[in-house]
XYZ file of C-alpha atoms in Angstrom:
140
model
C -143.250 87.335 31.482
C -144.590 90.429 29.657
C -147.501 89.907 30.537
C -146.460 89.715 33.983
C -144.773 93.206 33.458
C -147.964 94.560 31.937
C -150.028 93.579 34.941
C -147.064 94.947 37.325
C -146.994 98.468 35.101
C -151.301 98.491 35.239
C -151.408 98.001 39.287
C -148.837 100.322 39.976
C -150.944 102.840 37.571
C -154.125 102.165 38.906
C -153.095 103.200 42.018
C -153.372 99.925 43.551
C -149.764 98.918 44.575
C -150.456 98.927 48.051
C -153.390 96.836 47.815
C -151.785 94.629 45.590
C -147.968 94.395 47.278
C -148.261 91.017 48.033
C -149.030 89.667 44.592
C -146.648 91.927 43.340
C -143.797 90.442 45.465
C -144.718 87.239 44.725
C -144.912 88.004 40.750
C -141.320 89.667 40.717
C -140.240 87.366 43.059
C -141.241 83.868 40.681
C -139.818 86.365 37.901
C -136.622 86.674 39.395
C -136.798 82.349 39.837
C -137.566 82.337 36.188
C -135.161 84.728 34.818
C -132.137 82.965 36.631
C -132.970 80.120 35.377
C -133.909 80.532 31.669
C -131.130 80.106 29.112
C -131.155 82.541 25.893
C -130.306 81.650 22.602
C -129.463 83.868 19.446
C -128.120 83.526 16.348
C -124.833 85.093 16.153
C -122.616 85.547 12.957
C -118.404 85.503 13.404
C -115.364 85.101 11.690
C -112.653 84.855 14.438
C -114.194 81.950 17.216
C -112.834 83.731 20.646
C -112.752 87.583 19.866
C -116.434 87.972 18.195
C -118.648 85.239 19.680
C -116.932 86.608 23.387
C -118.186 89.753 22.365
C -121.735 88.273 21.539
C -121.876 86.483 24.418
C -120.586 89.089 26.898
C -123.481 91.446 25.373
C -126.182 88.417 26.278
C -124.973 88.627 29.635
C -124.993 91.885 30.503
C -128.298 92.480 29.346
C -129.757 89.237 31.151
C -127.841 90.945 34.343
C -129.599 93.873 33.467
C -132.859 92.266 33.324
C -132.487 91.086 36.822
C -131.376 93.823 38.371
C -134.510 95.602 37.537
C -136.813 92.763 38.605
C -135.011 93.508 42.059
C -134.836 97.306 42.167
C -139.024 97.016 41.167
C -138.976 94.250 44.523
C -137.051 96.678 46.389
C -139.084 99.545 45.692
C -142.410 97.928 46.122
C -141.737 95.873 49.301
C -140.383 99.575 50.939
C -143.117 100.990 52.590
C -143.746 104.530 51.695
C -140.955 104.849 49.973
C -140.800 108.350 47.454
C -141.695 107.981 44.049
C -141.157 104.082 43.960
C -144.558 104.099 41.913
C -142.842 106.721 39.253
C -139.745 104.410 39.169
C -141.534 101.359 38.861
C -143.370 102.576 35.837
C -140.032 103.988 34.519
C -138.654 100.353 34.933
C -141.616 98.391 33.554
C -142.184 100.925 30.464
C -138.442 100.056 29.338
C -138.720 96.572 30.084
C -141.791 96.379 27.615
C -140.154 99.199 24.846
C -136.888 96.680 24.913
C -138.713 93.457 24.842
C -137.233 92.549 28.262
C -133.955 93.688 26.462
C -133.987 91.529 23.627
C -134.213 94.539 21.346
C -131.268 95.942 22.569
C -129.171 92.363 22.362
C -130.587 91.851 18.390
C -129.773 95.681 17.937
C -125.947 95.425 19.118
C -125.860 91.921 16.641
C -126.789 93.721 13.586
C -124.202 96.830 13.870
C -121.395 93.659 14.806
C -120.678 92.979 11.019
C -117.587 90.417 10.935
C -115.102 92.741 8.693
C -113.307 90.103 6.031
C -109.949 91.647 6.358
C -106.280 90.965 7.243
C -105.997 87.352 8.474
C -109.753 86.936 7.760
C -109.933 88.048 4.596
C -110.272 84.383 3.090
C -112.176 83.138 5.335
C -115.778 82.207 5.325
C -118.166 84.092 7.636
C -120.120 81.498 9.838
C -123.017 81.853 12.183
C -123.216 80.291 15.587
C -125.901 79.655 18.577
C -124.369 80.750 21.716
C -126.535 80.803 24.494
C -126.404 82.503 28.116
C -128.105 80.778 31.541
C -126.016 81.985 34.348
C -124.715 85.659 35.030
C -122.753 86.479 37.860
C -121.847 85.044 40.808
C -125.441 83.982 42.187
């Protein structure tokens, strides 16, 4: 899907996006298909079950939501004909896309400052590590 991205962020540099807005559409539009329905797994460390691992996965889904919802403002702005400064956007979009890792960076970087705290009622108790994943955000 980067790569995908990277060929999105190129054309729309280039100067090309009109040529191109068909491929484009269909690119982001088999993205969109893809993103939906790919499940993401991390590695996530917790003491208390419901309170921290919530937290962990709440995070996966808001970035995932994220992730879609600039697949479809790129869409959007590329299927609108004419419309101002949807190349300047789109690169905006793609460019943190590809600095994030698709957001990834931003999930793994949210994980490492969430340090389980052995205190209180969890100050015997063994920190554990658990794979929680994420496949469906929202209501679509």
């Amino acid at each position: 899907m980067k790569n995908d991205i990277q060929y999105i962020q190129t054309v729309i540099q280039n100067r090309q996006m009109k040529d191109k807005k068909e491929k484009l559409l269909n690119l982001l539009a088999e993205m969109l298909v893809t993103v939906k329905e790919s499940t993401y797994h991390y590695k996530v460390e917790y003491l208390d079950l419901q309170g921290h691992l919530l937290t962990a996965r709440h995070q996966m889904m808001k970035y995932k939501a994220r992730l879609l919802a600039d697949i479809e403002d790129m869409h959007v702005l590329i299927s609108a004909n004419g419309a101002k400064n949807a190349e300047t956007q789109c690169v905006t979009i793609t460019n943190q896309l590809l600095q994030t890792d698709l957001y990834r960076n931003n999930i793994l970087k949210n994980f490492k400052k969430f340090h389980p705290i052995k205190k209180g009622r969890f100050a015997n108790k063994e920190i554990e590590t658990a794979l929680i994943s994420v496949k469906k955000v929202g209501k679509r």
